[in-house]
PDB file of C-alpha atoms in Angstrom:
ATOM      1  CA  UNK A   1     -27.245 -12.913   0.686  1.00 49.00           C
ATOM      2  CA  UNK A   2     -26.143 -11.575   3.914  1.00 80.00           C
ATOM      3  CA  UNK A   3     -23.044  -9.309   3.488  1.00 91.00           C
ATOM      4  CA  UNK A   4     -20.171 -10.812   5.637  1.00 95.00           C
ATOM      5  CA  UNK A   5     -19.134  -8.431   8.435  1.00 97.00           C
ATOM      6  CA  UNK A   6     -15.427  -7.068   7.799  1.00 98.00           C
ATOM      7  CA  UNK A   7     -12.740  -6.968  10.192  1.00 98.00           C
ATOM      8  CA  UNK A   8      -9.859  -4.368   9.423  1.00 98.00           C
ATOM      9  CA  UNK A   9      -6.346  -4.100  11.254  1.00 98.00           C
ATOM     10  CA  UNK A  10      -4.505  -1.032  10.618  1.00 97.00           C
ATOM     11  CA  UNK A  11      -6.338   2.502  10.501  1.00 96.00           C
ATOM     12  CA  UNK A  12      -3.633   4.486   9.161  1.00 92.00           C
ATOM     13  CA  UNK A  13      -4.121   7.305   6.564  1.00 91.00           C
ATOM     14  CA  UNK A  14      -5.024   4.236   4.049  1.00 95.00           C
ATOM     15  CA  UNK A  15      -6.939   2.299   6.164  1.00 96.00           C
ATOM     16  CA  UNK A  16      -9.322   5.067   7.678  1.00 96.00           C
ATOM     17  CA  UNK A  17     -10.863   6.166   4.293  1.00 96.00           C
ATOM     18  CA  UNK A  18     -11.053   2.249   3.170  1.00 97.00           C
ATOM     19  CA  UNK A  19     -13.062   1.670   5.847  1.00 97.00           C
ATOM     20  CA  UNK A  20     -15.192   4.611   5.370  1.00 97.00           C
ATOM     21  CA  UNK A  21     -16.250   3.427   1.652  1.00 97.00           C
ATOM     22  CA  UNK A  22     -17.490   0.132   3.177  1.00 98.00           C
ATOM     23  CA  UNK A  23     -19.425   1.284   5.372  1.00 97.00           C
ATOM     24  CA  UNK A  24     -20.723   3.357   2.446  1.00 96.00           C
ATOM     25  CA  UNK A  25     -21.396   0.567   0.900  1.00 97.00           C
ATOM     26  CA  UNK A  26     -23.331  -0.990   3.950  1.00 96.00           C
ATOM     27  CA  UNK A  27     -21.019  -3.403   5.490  1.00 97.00           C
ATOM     28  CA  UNK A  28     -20.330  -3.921   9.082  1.00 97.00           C
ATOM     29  CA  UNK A  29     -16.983  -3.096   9.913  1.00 97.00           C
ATOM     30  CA  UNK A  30     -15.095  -4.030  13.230  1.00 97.00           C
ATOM     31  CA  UNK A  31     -11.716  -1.941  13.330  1.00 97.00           C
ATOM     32  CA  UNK A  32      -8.557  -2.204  15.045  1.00 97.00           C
ATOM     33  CA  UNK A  33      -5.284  -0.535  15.763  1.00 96.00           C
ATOM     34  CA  UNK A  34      -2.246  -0.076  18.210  1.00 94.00           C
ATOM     35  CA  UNK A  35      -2.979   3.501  18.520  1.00 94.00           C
ATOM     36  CA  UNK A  36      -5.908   3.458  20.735  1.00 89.00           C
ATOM     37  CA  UNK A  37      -7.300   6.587  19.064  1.00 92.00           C
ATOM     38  CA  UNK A  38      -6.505   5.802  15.863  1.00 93.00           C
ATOM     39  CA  UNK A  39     -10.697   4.755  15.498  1.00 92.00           C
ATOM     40  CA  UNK A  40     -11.626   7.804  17.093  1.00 92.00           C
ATOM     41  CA  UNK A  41     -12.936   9.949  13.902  1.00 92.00           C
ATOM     42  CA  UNK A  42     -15.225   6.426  13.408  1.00 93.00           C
ATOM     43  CA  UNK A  43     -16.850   5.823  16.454  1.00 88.00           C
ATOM     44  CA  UNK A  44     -20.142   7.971  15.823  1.00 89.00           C
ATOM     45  CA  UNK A  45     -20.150   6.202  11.830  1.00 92.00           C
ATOM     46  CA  UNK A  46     -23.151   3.593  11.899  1.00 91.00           C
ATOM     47  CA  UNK A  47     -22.174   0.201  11.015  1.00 95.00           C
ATOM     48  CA  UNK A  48     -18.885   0.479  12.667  1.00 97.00           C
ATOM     49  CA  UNK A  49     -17.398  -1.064  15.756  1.00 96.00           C
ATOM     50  CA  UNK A  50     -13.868  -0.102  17.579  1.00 96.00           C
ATOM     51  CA  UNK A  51     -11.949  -3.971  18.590  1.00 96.00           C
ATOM     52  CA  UNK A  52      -9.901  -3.937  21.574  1.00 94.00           C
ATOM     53  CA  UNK A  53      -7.617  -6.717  20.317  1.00 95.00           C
ATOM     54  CA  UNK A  54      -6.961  -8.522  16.346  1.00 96.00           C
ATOM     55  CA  UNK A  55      -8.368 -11.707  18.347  1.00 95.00           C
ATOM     56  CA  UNK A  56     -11.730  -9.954  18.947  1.00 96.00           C
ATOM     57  CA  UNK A  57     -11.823  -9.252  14.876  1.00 96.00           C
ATOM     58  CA  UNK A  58     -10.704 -12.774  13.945  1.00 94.00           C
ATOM     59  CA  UNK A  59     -13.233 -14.190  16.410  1.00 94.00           C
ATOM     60  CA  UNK A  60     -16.337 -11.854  14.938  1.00 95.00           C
ATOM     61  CA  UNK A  61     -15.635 -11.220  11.335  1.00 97.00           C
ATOM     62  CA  UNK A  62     -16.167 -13.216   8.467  1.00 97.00           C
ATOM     63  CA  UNK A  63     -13.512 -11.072   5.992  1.00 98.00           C
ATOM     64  CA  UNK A  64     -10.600 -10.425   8.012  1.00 98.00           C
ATOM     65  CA  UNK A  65      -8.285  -7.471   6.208  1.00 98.00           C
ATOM     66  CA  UNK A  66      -4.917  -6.424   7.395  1.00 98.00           C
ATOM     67  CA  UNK A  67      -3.609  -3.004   6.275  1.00 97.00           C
ATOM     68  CA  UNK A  68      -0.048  -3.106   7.700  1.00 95.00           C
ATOM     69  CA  UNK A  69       3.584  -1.183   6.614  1.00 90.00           C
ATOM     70  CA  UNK A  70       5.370  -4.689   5.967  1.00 92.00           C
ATOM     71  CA  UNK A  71       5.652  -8.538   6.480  1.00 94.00           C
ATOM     72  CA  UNK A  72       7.735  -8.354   9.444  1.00 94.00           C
ATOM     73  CA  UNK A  73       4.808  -6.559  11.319  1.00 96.00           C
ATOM     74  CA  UNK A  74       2.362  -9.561   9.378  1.00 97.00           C
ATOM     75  CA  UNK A  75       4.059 -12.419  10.491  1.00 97.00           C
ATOM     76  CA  UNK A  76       4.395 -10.986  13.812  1.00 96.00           C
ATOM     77  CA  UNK A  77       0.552 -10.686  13.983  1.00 97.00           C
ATOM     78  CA  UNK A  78      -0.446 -14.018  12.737  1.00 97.00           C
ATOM     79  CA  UNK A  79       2.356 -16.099  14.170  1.00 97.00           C
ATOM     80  CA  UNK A  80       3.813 -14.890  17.658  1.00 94.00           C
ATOM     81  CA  UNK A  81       2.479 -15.576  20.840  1.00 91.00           C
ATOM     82  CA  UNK A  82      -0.757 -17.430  22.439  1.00 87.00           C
ATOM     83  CA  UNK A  83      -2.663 -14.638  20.390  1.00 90.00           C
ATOM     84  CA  UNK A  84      -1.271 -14.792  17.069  1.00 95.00           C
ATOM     85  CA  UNK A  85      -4.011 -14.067  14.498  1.00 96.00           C
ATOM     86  CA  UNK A  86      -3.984 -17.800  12.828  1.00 96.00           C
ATOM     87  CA  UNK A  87      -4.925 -19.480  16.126  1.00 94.00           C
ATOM     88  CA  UNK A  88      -7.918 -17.934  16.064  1.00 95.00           C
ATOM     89  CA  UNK A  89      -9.171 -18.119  12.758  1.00 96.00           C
ATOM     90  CA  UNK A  90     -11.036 -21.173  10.642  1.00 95.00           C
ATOM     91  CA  UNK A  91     -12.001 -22.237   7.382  1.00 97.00           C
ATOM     92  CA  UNK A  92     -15.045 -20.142   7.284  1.00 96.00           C
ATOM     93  CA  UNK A  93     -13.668 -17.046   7.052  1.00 97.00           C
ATOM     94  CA  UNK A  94     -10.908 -15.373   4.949  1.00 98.00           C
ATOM     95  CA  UNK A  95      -7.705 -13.425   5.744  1.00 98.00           C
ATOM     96  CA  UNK A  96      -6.914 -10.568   3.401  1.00 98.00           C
ATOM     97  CA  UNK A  97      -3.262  -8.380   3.286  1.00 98.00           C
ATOM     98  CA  UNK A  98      -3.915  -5.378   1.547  1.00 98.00           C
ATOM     99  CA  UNK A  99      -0.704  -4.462   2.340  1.00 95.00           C
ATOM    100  CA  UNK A 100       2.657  -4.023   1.036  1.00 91.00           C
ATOM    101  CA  UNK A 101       3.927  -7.589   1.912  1.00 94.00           C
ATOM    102  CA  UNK A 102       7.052  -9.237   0.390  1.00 95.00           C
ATOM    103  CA  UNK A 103       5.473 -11.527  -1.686  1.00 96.00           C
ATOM    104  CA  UNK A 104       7.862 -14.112  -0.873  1.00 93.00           C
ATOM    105  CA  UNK A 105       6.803 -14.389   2.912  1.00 94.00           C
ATOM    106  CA  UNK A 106       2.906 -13.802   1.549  1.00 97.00           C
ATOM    107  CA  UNK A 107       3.290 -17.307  -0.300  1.00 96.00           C
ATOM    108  CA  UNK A 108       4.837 -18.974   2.670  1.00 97.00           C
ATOM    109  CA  UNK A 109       2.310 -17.620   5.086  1.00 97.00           C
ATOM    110  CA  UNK A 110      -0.516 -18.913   2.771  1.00 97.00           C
ATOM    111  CA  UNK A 111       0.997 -22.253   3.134  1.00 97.00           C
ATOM    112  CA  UNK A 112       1.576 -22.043   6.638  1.00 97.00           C
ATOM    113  CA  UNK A 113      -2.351 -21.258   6.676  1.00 98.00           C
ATOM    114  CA  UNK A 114      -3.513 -23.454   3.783  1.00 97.00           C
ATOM    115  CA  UNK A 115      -2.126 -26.369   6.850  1.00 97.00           C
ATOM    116  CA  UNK A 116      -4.860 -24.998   8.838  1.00 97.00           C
ATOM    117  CA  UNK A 117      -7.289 -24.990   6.050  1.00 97.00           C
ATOM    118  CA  UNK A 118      -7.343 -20.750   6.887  1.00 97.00           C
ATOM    119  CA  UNK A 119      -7.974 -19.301   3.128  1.00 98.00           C
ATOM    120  CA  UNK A 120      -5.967 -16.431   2.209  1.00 98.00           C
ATOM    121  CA  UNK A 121      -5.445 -13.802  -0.040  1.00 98.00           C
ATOM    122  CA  UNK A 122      -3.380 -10.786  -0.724  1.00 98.00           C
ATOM    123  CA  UNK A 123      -4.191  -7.892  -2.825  1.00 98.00           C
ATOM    124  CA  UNK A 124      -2.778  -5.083  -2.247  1.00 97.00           C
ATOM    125  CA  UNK A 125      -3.897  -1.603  -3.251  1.00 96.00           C
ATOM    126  CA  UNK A 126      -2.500   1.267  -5.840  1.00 94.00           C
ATOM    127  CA  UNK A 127      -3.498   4.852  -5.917  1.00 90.00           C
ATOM    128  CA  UNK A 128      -2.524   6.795  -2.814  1.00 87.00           C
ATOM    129  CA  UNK A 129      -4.917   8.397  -0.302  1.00 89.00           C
ATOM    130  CA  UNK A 130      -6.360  10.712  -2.590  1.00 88.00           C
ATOM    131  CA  UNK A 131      -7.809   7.325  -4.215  1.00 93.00           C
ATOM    132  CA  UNK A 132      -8.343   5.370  -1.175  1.00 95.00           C
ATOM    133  CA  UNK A 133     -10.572   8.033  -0.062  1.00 95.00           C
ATOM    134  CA  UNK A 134     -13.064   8.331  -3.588  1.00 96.00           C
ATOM    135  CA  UNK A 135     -12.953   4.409  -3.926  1.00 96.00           C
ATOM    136  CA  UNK A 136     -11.193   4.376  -7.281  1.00 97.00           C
ATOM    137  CA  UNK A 137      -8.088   2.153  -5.842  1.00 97.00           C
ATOM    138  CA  UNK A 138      -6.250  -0.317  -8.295  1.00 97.00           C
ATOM    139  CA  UNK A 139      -6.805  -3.355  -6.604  1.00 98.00           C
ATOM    140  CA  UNK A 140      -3.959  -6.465  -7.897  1.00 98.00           C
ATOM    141  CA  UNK A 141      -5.186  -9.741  -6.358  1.00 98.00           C
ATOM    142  CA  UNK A 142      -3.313 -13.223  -5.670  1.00 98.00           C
ATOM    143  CA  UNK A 143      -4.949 -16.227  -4.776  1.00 97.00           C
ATOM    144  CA  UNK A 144      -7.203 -18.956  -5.323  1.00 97.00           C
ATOM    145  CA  UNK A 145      -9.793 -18.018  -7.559  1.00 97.00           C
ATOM    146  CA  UNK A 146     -12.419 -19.196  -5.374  1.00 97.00           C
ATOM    147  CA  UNK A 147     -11.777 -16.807  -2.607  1.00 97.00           C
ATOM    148  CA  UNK A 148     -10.951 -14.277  -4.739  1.00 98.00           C
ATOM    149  CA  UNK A 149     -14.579 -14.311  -5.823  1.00 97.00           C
ATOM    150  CA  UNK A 150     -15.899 -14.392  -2.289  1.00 96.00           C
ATOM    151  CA  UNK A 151     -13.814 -11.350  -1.741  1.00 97.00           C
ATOM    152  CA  UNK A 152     -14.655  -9.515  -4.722  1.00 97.00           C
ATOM    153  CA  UNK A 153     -17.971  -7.262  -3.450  1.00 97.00           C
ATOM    154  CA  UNK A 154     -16.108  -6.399  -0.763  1.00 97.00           C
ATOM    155  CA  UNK A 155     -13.065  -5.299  -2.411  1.00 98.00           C
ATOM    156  CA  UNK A 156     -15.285  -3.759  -5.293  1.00 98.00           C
ATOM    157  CA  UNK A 157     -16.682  -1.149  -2.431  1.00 98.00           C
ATOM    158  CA  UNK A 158     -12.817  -0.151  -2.555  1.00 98.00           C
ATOM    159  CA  UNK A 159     -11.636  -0.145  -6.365  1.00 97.00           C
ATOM    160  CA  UNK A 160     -12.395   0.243 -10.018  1.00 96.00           C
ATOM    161  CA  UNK A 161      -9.517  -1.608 -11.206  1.00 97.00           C
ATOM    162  CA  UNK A 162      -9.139  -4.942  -9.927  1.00 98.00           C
ATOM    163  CA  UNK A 163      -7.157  -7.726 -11.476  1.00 98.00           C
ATOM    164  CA  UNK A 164      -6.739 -11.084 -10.361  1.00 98.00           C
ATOM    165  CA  UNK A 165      -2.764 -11.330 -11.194  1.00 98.00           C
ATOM    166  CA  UNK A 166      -1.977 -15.012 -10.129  1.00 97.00           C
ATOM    167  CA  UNK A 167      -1.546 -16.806  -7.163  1.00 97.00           C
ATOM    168  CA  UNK A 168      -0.428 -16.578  -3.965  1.00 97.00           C
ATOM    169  CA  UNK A 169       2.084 -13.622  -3.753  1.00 97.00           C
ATOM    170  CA  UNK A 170       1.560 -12.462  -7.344  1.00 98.00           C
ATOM    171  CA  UNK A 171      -0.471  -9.449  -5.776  1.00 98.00           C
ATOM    172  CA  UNK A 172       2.458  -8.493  -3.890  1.00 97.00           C
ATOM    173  CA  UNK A 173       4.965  -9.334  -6.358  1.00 97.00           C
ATOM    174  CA  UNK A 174       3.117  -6.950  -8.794  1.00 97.00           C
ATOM    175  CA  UNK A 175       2.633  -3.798  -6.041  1.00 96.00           C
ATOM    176  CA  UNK A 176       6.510  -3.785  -5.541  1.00 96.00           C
ATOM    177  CA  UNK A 177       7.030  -3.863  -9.214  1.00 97.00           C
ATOM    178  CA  UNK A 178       4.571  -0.852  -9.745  1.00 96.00           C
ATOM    179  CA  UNK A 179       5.970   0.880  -6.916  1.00 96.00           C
ATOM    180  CA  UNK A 180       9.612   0.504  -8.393  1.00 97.00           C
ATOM    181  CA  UNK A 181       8.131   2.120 -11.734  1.00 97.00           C
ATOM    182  CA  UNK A 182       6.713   4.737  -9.850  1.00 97.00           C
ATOM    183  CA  UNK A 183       9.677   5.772  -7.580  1.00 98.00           C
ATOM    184  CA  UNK A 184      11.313   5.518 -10.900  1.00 98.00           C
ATOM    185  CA  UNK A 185       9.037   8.255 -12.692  1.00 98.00           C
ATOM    186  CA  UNK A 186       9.134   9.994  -9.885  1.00 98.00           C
ATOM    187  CA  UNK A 187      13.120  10.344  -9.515  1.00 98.00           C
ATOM    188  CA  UNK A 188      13.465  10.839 -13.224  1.00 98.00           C
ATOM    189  CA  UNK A 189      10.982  13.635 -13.196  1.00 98.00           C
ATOM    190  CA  UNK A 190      12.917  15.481 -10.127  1.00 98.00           C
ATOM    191  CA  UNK A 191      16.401  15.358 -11.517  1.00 98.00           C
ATOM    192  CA  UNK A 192      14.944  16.831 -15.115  1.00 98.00           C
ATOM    193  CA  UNK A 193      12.896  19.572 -13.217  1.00 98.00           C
ATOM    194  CA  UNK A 194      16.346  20.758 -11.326  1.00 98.00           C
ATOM    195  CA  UNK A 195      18.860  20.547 -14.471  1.00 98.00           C
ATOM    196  CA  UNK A 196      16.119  22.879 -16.265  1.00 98.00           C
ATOM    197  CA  UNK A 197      15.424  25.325 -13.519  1.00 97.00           C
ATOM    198  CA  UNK A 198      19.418  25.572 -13.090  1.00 97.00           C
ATOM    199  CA  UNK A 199      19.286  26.557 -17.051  1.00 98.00           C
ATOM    200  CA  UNK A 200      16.957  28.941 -16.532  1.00 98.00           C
ATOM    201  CA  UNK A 201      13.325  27.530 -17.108  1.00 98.00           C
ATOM    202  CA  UNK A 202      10.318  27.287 -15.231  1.00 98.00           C
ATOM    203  CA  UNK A 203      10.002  23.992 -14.025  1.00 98.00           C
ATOM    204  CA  UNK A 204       5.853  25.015 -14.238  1.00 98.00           C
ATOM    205  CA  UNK A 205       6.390  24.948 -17.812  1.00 98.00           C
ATOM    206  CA  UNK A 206       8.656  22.184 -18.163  1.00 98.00           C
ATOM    207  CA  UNK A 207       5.976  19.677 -16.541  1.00 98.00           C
ATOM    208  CA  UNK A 208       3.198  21.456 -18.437  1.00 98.00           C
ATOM    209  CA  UNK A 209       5.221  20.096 -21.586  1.00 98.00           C
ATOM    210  CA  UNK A 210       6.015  16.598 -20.182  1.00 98.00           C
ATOM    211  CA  UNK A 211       1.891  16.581 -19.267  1.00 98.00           C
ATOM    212  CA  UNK A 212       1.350  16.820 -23.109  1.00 98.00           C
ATOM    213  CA  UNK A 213       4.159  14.678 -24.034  1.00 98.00           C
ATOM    214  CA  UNK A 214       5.520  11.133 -23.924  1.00 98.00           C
ATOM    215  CA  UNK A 215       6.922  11.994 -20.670  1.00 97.00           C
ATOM    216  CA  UNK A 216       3.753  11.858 -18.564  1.00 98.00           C
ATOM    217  CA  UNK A 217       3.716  10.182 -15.557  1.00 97.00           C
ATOM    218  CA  UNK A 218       1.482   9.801 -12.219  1.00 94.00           C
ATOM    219  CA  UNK A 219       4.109  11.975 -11.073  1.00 97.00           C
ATOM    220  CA  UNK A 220       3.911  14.759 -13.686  1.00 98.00           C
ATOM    221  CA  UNK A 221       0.464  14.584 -13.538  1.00 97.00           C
ATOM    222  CA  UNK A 222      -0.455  14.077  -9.764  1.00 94.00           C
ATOM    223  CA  UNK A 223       2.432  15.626  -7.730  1.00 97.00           C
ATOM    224  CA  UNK A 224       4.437  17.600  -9.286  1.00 98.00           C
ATOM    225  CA  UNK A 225       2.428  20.568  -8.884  1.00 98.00           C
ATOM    226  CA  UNK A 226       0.406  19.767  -5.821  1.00 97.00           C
ATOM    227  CA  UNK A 227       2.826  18.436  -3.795  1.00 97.00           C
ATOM    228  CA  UNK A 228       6.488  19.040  -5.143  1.00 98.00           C
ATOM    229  CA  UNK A 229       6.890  22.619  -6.514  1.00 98.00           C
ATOM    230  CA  UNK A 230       4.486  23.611  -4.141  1.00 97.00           C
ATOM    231  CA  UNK A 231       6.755  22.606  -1.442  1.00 97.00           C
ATOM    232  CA  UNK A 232       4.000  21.311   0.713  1.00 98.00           C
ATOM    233  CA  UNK A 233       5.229  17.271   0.150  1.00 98.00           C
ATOM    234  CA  UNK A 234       2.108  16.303   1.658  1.00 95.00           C
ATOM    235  CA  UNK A 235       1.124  13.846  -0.575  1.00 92.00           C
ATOM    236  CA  UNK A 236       0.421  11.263   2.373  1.00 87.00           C
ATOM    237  CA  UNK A 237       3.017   8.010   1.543  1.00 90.00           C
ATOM    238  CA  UNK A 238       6.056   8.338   2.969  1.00 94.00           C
ATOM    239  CA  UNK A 239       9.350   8.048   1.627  1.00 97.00           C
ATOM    240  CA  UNK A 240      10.490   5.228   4.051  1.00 95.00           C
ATOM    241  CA  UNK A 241       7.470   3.415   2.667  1.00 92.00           C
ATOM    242  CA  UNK A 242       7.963   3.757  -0.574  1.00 95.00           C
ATOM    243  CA  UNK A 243      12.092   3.009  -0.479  1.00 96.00           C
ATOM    244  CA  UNK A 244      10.688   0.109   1.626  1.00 94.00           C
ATOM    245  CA  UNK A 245       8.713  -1.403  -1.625  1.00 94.00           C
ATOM    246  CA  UNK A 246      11.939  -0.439  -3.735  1.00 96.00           C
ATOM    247  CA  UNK A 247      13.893  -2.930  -1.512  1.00 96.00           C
ATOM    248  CA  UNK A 248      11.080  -5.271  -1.526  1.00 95.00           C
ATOM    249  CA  UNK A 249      11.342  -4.855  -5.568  1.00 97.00           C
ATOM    250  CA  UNK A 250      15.059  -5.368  -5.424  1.00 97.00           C
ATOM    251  CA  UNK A 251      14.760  -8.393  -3.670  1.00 96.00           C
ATOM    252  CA  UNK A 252      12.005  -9.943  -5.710  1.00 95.00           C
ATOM    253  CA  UNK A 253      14.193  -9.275  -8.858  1.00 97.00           C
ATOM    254  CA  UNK A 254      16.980 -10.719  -8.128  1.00 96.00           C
ATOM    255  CA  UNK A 255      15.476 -14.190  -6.800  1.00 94.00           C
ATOM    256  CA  UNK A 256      14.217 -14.213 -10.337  1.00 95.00           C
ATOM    257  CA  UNK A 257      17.350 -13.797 -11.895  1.00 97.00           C
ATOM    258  CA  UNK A 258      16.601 -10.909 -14.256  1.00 97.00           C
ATOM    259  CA  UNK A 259      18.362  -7.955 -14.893  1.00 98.00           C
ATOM    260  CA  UNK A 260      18.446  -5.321 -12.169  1.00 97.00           C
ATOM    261  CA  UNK A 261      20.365  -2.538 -13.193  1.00 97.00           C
ATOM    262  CA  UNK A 262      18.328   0.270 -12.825  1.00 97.00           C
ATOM    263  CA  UNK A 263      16.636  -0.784  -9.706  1.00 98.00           C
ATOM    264  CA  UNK A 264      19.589  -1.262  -8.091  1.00 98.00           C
ATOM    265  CA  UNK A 265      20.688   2.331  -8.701  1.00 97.00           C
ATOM    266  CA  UNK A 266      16.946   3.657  -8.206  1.00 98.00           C
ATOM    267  CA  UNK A 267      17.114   1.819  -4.605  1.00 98.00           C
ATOM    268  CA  UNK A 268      20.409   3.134  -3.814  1.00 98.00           C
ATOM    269  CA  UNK A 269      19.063   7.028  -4.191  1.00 98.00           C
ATOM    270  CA  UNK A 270      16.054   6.213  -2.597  1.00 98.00           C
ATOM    271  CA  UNK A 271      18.172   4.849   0.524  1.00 98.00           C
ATOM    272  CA  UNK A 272      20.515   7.940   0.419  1.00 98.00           C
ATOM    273  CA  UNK A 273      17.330  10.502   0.378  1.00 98.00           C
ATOM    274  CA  UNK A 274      15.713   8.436   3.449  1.00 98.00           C
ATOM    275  CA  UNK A 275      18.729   8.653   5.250  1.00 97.00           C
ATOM    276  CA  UNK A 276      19.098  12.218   4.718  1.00 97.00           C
ATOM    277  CA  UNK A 277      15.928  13.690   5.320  1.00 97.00           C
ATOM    278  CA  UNK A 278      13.793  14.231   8.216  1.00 96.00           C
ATOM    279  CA  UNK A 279      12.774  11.354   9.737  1.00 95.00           C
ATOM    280  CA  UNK A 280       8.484  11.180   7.970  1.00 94.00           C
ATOM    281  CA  UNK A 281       9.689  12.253   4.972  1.00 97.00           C
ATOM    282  CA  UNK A 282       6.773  12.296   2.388  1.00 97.00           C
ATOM    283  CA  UNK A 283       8.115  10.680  -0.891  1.00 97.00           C
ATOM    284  CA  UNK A 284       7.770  13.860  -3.459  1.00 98.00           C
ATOM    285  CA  UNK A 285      10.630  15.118  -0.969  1.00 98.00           C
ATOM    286  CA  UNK A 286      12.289  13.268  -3.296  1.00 98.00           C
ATOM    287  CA  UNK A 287      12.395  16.506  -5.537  1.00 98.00           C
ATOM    288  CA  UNK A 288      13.586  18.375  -2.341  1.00 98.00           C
ATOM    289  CA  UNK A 289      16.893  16.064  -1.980  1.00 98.00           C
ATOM    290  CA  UNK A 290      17.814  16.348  -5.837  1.00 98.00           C
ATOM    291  CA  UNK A 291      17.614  20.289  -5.206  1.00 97.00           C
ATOM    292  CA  UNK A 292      19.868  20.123  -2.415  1.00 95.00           C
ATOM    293  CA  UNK A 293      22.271  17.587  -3.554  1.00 91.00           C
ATOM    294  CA  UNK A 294      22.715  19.822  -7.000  1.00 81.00           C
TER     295      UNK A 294
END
């Protein structure tokens, strides 16, 4: 079979490397973004082909992805204006968020697009640049089986671990709920590191125990020493984003009526730390702002 040509919107430091592993894997990719030179480091990559507007993807892809910071900047995109996205697609092809989307609005905008007989899924991604760059992502998938498994090659070229985790939404639902159990880790871990150093022991030592003990995390493992008590917090998501998906997670929780204790507290740091840092913030300056709060 033909592969279907992929439209992607949204070539930020996620986006560029996805698109890069497609293209590895032979598709024809058509690639737009606000920032006008946002394709640039593409443009000599065979198989790939700069857009000037989303309508010229929707109008010449079959796969349509959107890699975008929320759903406020996805509804905008599909639903505003004589060129919103959705007036310009058609049963044929199918609309993909790969974003971090509130799941609530994801389910409403697949109804909104199920009236137009537009299939859509959302599944977004896990695993940071580093991942999104070696193709190894965690892919969680909501949606109709049957486009599911018209998107799966494609989204195969970008994971190892994909699981379809329920319908409309559930992708979503289940990012913000990994991303609150991350920020979690990854709090927990900085306030331990400081209360040891303060009594005296290397925090290098502390994590190397935690590493080879119950307490290991992506965070102990991944970025504690590359990117936190290096001091580089480089790690490439920023802290906005990620106190973004806490909210996101907050929100989710409490529509389902379950206990949200801890996230509620976890949010609330997360809000303080954005608001207190430099603006761009990468999230393991989350271990900066426990330092300088102690």
């Amino acid at each position: 079979m033909t592969k279907p040509t992929i439209g992607f919107i949204g070539l930020g430091q996620m986006g560029l490397p996805m698109i890069r592993n497609l293209l590895r894997a032979q598709f024809h990719v058509m690639g737009f973004d606000l920032n006008p030179h946002a394709a640039t480091s593409l443009t000599q990559e065979e198989n790939f082909k700069a857009a000037t507007s989303p309508t010229q993807v929707s109008t010449e892809c079959d796969v349509v992805i959107l890699m975008l910071p929320n759903s406020k900047i996805v509804d905008a995109l599909l639903w505003d204006g004589e060129n919103a996205l959705a007036h310009h697609l058609n049963a044929s092809q199918i609309l993909v968020d790969m974003g971090s989307s509130d799941p609530v609005h994801t389910r409403e905008n697949f109804t909104k697009l199920a009236a137009l007989n537009i299939p859509f899924c959302d599944a977004p991604v896990s695993g940071g640049v580093k991942r999104a760059t070696d193709g190894s992502l965690s892919i969680m998938m909501g949606g109709e089986k049957v486009h599911i498994e018209k998107i799966r090659p494609v989204l195969e070229a970008l994971g190892k671990t994909l699981v379809h985790v329920g319908s409309s939404g559930a992708g979503h639902a289940v990012k913000a709920l990994n991303n609150y159990v991350s920020a979690a880790g990854l709090l927990a871990v900085s306030e331990a590191l400081v209360a040891a150093e303060k009594f005296g022991i290397d925090p290098h030592l502390v994590n190397q125990v935690f590493n080879a003990s119950t307490g290991k995390n992506n965070t102990t493992d991944v970025k504690v020493e590359n990117f936190m008590l290096s001091g580089s917090f480089n790690s490439g998501f920023s802290l906005a984003l990620m106190r973004k998906d806490l909210q996101t997670a907050l929100n989710f929780i409490d529509r389902m009526g379950t206990s949200d204790d801890f996230v509620a507290v976890c949010t609330r740091t997360w809000t303080q730390a954005e608001s207190e840092l430099d603006k761009g913030a990468d999230h393991t300056a989350m271990y900066k702002f426990i330092q300088e709060r102690t």
